Coordinates of C-alpha atoms and ligand atoms in Angstrom, one line a residue:
M1 CA -19.7 66.6 55.3
S2 CA -21.7 66.7 58.1
Q3 CA -20.3 68.3 61.1
E4 CA -21.3 65.1 63.3
L5 CA -18.5 63.5 60.9
N6 CA -15.8 65.7 61.0
K7 CA -16.1 65.9 64.6
L8 CA -15.7 62.0 64.8
R9 CA -13.0 62.2 62.1
E10 CA -11.1 64.9 64.7
Q11 CA -10.9 62.3 66.8
V12 CA -9.6 59.7 65.2
D13 CA -6.8 61.8 64.0
G14 CA -5.7 62.9 67.6
I15 CA -5.6 58.8 68.3
N16 CA -3.8 58.2 65.1
T17 CA -1.2 60.6 66.3
Q18 CA -1.1 59.3 70.1
L19 CA -0.5 55.8 68.7
L20 CA 1.8 57.2 66.8
E21 CA 3.9 58.3 69.2
L22 CA 3.0 55.6 71.0
L23 CA 4.6 53.1 68.3
S24 CA 7.5 55.0 67.9
R25 CA 8.4 54.9 71.5
R26 CA 8.1 51.2 72.0
A27 CA 10.1 51.1 68.8
E28 CA 12.7 52.8 70.3
L29 CA 12.8 50.6 73.3
A30 CA 12.7 47.6 70.9
Q31 CA 15.6 48.8 69.4
Q32 CA 17.3 49.2 73.2
I33 CA 16.1 45.7 73.7
G34 CA 18.1 44.3 70.8
D35 CA 21.4 46.3 71.5
V36 CA 21.1 44.5 75.3
K37 CA 20.3 41.4 73.4
K38 CA 23.2 41.8 70.7
A39 CA 25.6 42.2 73.2
Q40 CA 24.7 39.1 75.2
G41 CA 24.3 37.0 72.5
V42 CA 21.2 36.2 72.5
N43 CA 18.4 35.3 69.9
R44 CA 16.4 38.1 69.1
F45 CA 13.6 36.9 67.9
D46 CA 11.7 35.2 71.7
P47 CA 7.8 33.2 70.6
V48 CA 7.9 32.7 74.3
R49 CA 7.7 36.4 75.4
E50 CA 5.8 37.3 72.3
R51 CA 2.9 34.3 73.8
D52 CA 3.1 35.4 76.7
M53 CA 2.2 39.6 75.8
L54 CA -0.4 38.1 73.8
D55 CA -2.1 36.4 76.7
R56 CA -2.3 39.7 78.6
I57 CA -3.1 41.7 76.1
V58 CA -5.9 39.1 74.6
E59 CA -7.1 38.7 78.4
A60 CA -7.2 42.8 78.6
N61 CA -9.2 43.5 75.8
P62 CA -12.4 45.6 76.6
G63 CA -13.3 45.0 72.6
P64 CA -15.0 45.9 70.8
F65 CA -12.2 43.9 68.2
D66 CA -11.6 40.4 68.6
N67 CA -9.7 38.6 70.3
D68 CA -7.9 36.9 66.8
T69 CA -8.0 41.2 65.1
I70 CA -5.8 42.1 68.6
R71 CA -3.4 39.2 68.0
H72 CA -3.2 40.1 64.2
L73 CA -2.5 43.7 65.2
F74 CA -0.3 43.0 67.8
K75 CA 1.5 40.0 66.2
Q76 CA 2.4 43.0 63.4
I77 CA 3.8 45.2 66.0
F78 CA 6.1 42.5 66.9
K79 CA 7.0 41.6 63.3
A80 CA 8.3 45.2 62.7
S81 CA 10.1 45.5 66.2
L82 CA 11.9 42.6 65.1
D83 CA 12.8 43.8 61.9
L84 CA 13.5 46.8 63.2
Q85 CA 16.0 45.1 65.5
Q86 CA 17.8 43.4 62.6
K87 CA 17.9 46.7 60.2
D88 CA 20.2 47.9 63.1
H89 CA 22.0 44.6 63.0
K90 CA 22.6 44.6 59.7
K91 CA 24.1 48.1 60.0
A92 CA 26.8 46.7 61.8
L93 CA 28.5 44.2 59.0
L94 CA 31.3 44.5 58.2
V95 CA 30.9 44.0 54.0
S96 CA 28.1 47.3 54.5
R97 CA 28.7 50.2 53.2
K98 CA 27.1 51.7 56.7
R99 CA 30.1 50.7 58.6
H100 CA 32.8 51.3 55.8
P101 CA 31.2 54.2 53.3
E102 CA 34.4 54.3 50.7
D103 CA 34.9 51.6 48.3
T104 CA 37.1 48.8 48.9
V105 CA 40.1 48.6 46.2
V106 CA 41.3 45.6 46.4
H107 CA 45.2 44.4 45.7
V108 CA 46.9 41.6 44.0
G109 CA 50.0 42.7 43.5
D110 CA 50.6 45.6 41.2
V111 CA 47.0 44.8 40.1
V112 CA 44.6 47.0 41.4
I113 CA 40.7 46.2 41.4
G114 CA 37.8 48.6 42.1
D115 CA 39.2 52.3 42.1
G116 CA 36.9 53.1 39.5
R117 CA 38.7 51.6 36.2
K118 CA 36.8 48.4 35.1
T119 CA 39.0 44.8 35.4
L120 CA 38.1 41.8 33.3
I121 CA 39.1 38.2 34.1
A122 CA 39.1 35.7 31.6
G123 CA 40.1 32.3 30.9
P124 CA 39.1 28.9 30.2
C125 CA 36.5 26.8 31.9
S126 CA 38.8 24.1 33.0
V127 CA 42.4 23.8 33.0
E128 CA 42.8 20.6 30.8
T129 CA 46.2 21.0 28.7
E130 CA 49.4 23.7 28.7
E131 CA 49.2 24.3 25.8
Q132 CA 45.4 25.4 26.5
V133 CA 46.1 27.6 29.2
F134 CA 49.4 29.2 27.5
Q135 CA 47.6 30.4 24.2
V136 CA 44.7 31.5 26.5
A137 CA 47.0 33.3 28.2
R138 CA 48.7 34.5 25.2
S139 CA 46.0 36.3 23.8
L140 CA 44.9 38.2 27.7
K141 CA 48.4 39.5 27.3
E142 CA 47.6 40.7 24.1
Q143 CA 44.8 42.2 25.1
G144 CA 46.4 44.0 28.2
L145 CA 44.5 41.9 30.7
K146 CA 46.0 41.1 33.8
L147 CA 43.9 38.7 35.7
L148 CA 43.4 34.9 34.3
R149 CA 40.8 32.4 35.8
G150 CA 40.7 28.9 35.1
G151 CA 39.3 26.0 37.1
A152 CA 41.8 23.1 38.4
F153 CA 39.1 21.9 41.0
K154 CA 36.0 21.5 39.4
P155 CA 32.5 20.9 40.9
R156 CA 30.2 19.5 38.6
T157 CA 26.4 18.5 38.5
S158 CA 27.3 15.1 37.5
P159 CA 30.3 12.5 39.3
Y160 CA 31.2 11.2 36.3
D161 CA 32.0 14.6 34.7
F162 CA 35.6 15.9 34.2
Q163 CA 36.2 16.6 37.5
G164 CA 39.9 19.0 37.1
L165 CA 43.1 18.5 36.9
G166 CA 43.1 19.4 40.9
E167 CA 46.6 20.9 41.9
T168 CA 48.7 19.8 38.5
G169 CA 46.4 22.5 36.6
L170 CA 46.6 25.3 40.0
S171 CA 50.6 24.7 38.5
I172 CA 49.9 25.0 34.8
L173 CA 47.9 28.3 35.4
R174 CA 50.8 29.2 37.7
Q175 CA 53.5 28.8 34.9
A176 CA 51.6 30.6 32.3
A177 CA 50.6 33.7 34.0
D178 CA 54.7 34.1 35.0
K179 CA 55.5 33.8 31.5
Y180 CA 53.4 36.0 30.5
G181 CA 53.0 38.6 33.7
L182 CA 49.3 37.9 34.7
K183 CA 47.8 37.0 38.2
V184 CA 45.7 33.5 38.7
I185 CA 42.5 33.1 39.8
S186 CA 41.3 30.1 40.4
E187 CA 38.7 28.3 42.2
I188 CA 38.9 26.4 45.4
V189 CA 36.2 24.1 47.1
N190 CA 37.7 22.2 50.0
P191 CA 39.0 24.3 52.8
A192 CA 41.8 21.7 53.3
D193 CA 43.6 22.8 49.9
M194 CA 43.2 26.6 50.9
E195 CA 47.1 26.8 52.0
R196 CA 48.5 24.8 49.7
A197 CA 46.0 26.8 46.7
A198 CA 48.4 29.8 48.4
R199 CA 51.5 28.9 46.2
Y200 CA 49.8 28.7 43.5
V201 CA 46.7 31.6 43.4
D202 CA 46.7 34.9 43.5
I203 CA 42.9 35.2 44.0
V204 CA 40.6 32.2 45.5
Q205 CA 37.5 32.1 43.5
I206 CA 35.1 30.5 45.8
G207 CA 31.6 29.5 43.4
A208 CA 28.6 29.6 43.6
R209 CA 27.4 25.9 44.3
N210 CA 30.0 26.9 47.4
M211 CA 28.8 29.9 48.9
Q212 CA 27.3 28.9 51.4
N213 CA 29.9 26.0 52.8
F214 CA 30.8 28.5 55.9
E215 CA 33.8 26.1 56.6
L216 CA 35.3 26.8 53.3
L217 CA 34.5 30.8 53.4
K218 CA 35.7 31.0 57.2
A219 CA 39.7 29.4 55.8
A220 CA 39.1 31.9 52.7
G221 CA 38.7 34.2 55.2
D222 CA 41.9 32.8 57.4
A223 CA 44.1 32.4 54.1
K224 CA 44.0 36.3 53.6
L225 CA 44.6 36.2 49.7
P226 CA 41.9 38.2 47.7
V227 CA 38.3 36.4 47.5
F228 CA 36.3 36.2 44.7
L229 CA 32.7 35.1 45.8
K230 CA 30.0 34.1 43.0
R231 CA 26.3 34.2 44.2
G232 CA 24.8 31.4 45.1
M233 CA 22.1 30.3 41.7
S234 CA 19.5 30.9 44.4
A235 CA 21.1 33.0 46.9
T236 CA 19.0 36.0 47.6
V237 CA 21.1 39.5 48.1
E238 CA 21.3 39.4 51.9
E239 CA 22.2 35.6 51.9
F240 CA 25.0 36.7 49.6
L241 CA 26.3 39.4 51.9
F242 CA 25.9 37.2 54.7
A243 CA 28.3 34.7 52.9
A244 CA 30.9 37.3 52.2
E245 CA 30.8 38.5 55.8
Y246 CA 31.8 35.3 56.9
I247 CA 34.9 36.4 55.2
A248 CA 35.1 39.6 56.2
S249 CA 35.1 38.3 59.6
K250 CA 38.2 36.4 59.8
G251 CA 39.7 40.0 59.4
N252 CA 39.5 39.2 55.1
T253 CA 38.2 42.4 53.6
Q254 CA 40.2 42.1 50.1
V255 CA 36.5 40.5 48.8
M256 CA 34.9 40.8 45.5
L257 CA 31.8 40.4 44.6
C258 CA 30.2 38.3 41.3
E259 CA 26.6 37.8 39.9
R260 CA 26.4 35.3 38.1
G261 CA 22.8 34.2 37.4
I262 CA 20.3 32.7 39.6
R263 CA 18.3 30.0 39.2
T264 CA 14.3 30.8 37.5
Y265 CA 12.1 29.3 34.8
E266 CA 13.6 30.9 31.9
K267 CA 14.9 28.0 30.0
W268 CA 16.7 30.0 27.0
T269 CA 19.7 31.5 29.0
R270 CA 21.7 28.9 31.4
N271 CA 20.7 31.6 33.9
T272 CA 18.6 34.4 34.8
L273 CA 21.5 37.4 35.1
D274 CA 20.3 39.7 38.1
I275 CA 21.0 43.1 36.6
S276 CA 19.0 44.4 39.3
A277 CA 21.8 43.0 41.7
V278 CA 24.6 44.8 40.8
P279 CA 23.5 48.1 41.8
L280 CA 21.9 47.1 44.6
L281 CA 25.0 45.3 46.2
K282 CA 26.9 48.6 45.3
Q283 CA 24.5 50.5 47.2
E284 CA 24.4 48.3 50.4
S285 CA 28.6 46.6 50.3
H286 CA 31.8 48.6 49.8
L287 CA 33.5 45.8 47.9
P288 CA 33.9 45.7 44.1
V289 CA 31.0 43.8 42.3
F290 CA 31.4 41.5 39.1
V291 CA 29.2 39.9 36.4
D292 CA 30.2 36.9 35.2
I293 CA 28.5 37.3 31.6
T294 CA 29.8 33.3 30.4
H295 CA 27.7 32.1 33.1
S296 CA 24.7 34.3 33.4
T297 CA 23.9 33.7 29.6
G298 CA 25.0 30.5 29.0
R299 CA 25.8 31.4 25.5
R300 CA 27.5 33.5 23.4
D301 CA 25.5 35.2 21.2
I302 CA 24.1 38.1 23.4
Q303 CA 27.1 38.2 26.0
L304 CA 27.9 41.7 24.5
P305 CA 25.1 43.3 25.4
V306 CA 25.2 41.7 28.7
A307 CA 28.3 42.8 29.0
K308 CA 27.7 46.7 28.5
A309 CA 24.7 46.1 30.8
A310 CA 27.0 45.0 33.7
L311 CA 29.0 48.1 33.5
A312 CA 26.1 49.9 33.1
A313 CA 24.6 48.8 36.2
G314 CA 27.9 50.1 37.7
A315 CA 29.6 46.9 37.4
D316 CA 33.8 47.1 38.6
G317 CA 34.5 44.0 35.9
L318 CA 33.3 41.0 34.5
M319 CA 34.6 37.7 34.4
L320 CA 34.2 35.4 31.1
E321 CA 35.3 32.2 29.7
V322 CA 37.9 31.7 26.9
H323 CA 38.9 28.5 24.9
P324 CA 41.1 27.7 22.2
D325 CA 38.4 25.0 20.9
P326 CA 35.2 25.8 22.8
S327 CA 33.9 22.8 21.0
V328 CA 36.1 20.3 22.3
A329 CA 36.3 21.7 25.9
L330 CA 35.8 19.2 29.0
S331 CA 33.4 21.5 30.4
D332 CA 30.9 24.5 29.2
A333 CA 31.3 23.8 25.7
N334 CA 28.2 26.0 24.6
Q335 CA 29.4 28.8 26.3
Q336 CA 33.1 29.7 25.7
I337 CA 34.0 31.8 23.8
D338 CA 37.2 31.1 21.5
I339 CA 40.3 33.6 20.8
P340 CA 39.1 35.7 17.7
Q341 CA 36.0 36.4 19.4
F342 CA 37.3 37.1 22.1
E343 CA 39.4 39.8 20.1
T344 CA 36.1 40.8 18.3
F345 CA 34.7 41.2 21.9
M346 CA 37.7 42.9 23.4
N347 CA 37.3 45.4 20.9
E348 CA 33.9 46.2 21.4
M349 CA 34.1 46.6 25.0
R350 CA 37.0 49.2 24.1
S351 CA 34.9 51.1 21.9
T352 CA 32.7 51.9 24.3
G353 CA 35.6 53.5 26.3
L354 CA 35.8 50.9 29.1
F355 CA 38.9 48.8 28.7
K356 CA 42.2 50.6 26.7
K357 CA 44.6 48.1 25.9
S358 CA 48.1 48.1 27.9
E359 CA 51.3 49.4 26.5
E360 CA 53.3 47.8 28.5
T361 CA 55.2 45.0 27.8
P362 CA 55.9 43.8 24.7
V363 CA 54.4 39.6 24.3
V364 CA 57.0 37.0 24.7
Ligands
PRE401 C1 10.0 42.0 71.2 C2 10.2 42.2 69.6 C3 10.6 41.0 69.3 C4 10.6 39.5 69.7 O1 10.6 38.5 69.0 C5 10.2 39.6 71.2 C6 9.3 40.7 72.0 C7 8.6 43.0 71.0 O2 8.7 43.2 70.1 O3 8.2 43.5 72.1 C8 10.8 42.8 71.9 C9 12.1 41.9 72.3 O4 13.1 41.3 71.5 C10 12.0 40.9 73.4 O5 11.3 41.7 74.3 O6 12.9 40.1 73.8

C-alpha cells in the first residue's frame, strides 16, 4: 500500500477515536438528561429540541457533506440517545430481571409455581355443566394436578357465540375444585367483576384479547390475587412485559406470563407459537412463564411435541384444554382433548420425567 494512503488512514483512525470519545461523552449526557426527565415526568422524545439542534448544526455545516447527509447522521445520533434513555427506563421495570434477579415464585395456597418444578393447568375451555366440570376435575385429581381452569366469562369473536355462564360458571368451578382439592383459575373480562371473582377463583386470568385492557390490568393489580396474563395475539414481547408491569405497579407481583401463539399468515395452526418468547421472557423477566399448547396450535395432533418443546425452552408450565366430550363443546370443539387423550398425554409427559403423579389424597 502506498505511504500516502497509509498516512491518510492513520488520520482517519485518529478521528474515529476522537469521534468515539465525543459520542460516548454525548451519550452519557443524554443518559443524565433522561434521568432528569424521568424525575420530572417529562417525555423523553423531544422533536422541538431535535429540530432546533438540527437547524443550528446545518447552519454551521462547513461541507463537504451536504445538509441532508448531516441531518441524517445527527438524527441517527439522537435516535441512539433516545434508545439509550429508554433502555435505562426498561432496566427499572418492576417485572424485569435487572430489577429483581431472583425468580418470582407464585404461591396459591399450598400450590407453588415457578420454583423449578413444572406446573400443568388443565380444564375445559368453557364451563358448560356441573357434570362436565366435575368429570374433568376428577381426572385432574387422578393425574395429581392442582390447577383447574375453565372459562365462565368468554370473550368470543362473534357476539352470537356462547358467552359463558358468568357467576354460575365460577360457582361450578369452585365447587368442583373444593371437592377434589384443586385451585381455580378463570378469566375475568370486566374490572367491575374483579371483587366478585375473588370469592370463587384463586388465580385471575387475563386473556389475550384483554392484554392491553389497562383498566382491567390495574383492577387485577388491586385485587391482590395471583394473575395469569396471556400474551395478546399481536403483542410484542416488550408490550407483553409492559402489560405485566401495569399489574406489578399496583403492588401485585404474583404474576404469571403465558405465551399462547401469535397471529401470522400460517393457516395450519390456529396461531403460531412463538417459542423464542419463552427463553426471552425468562431472560428479561423474573416471572414464571407458561405456554398454552391448546390455543397456540389449535389442533390435537401436535400438542405433545409442542409441550415438550415449551418445557425444553424453559417454560415453568403448560396450559391445556380438556373436555369430557370435545365434539359437543360449546367452544373450541376442534382443539380440546378428551379425558382418555389427556391421560395418554400425561403418561407421555411423565415419561419425560417432568411430571410426577402425586401419591397424596385418594380420589373422592
Ligand atoms: C436528546 C435525545 C432525545 C430527544 O428527543 C432530544 C434530544 C439528544 O440526544 O440530544 C437528549 C434529550 O433527551 C433532550 O435534550 O431532551
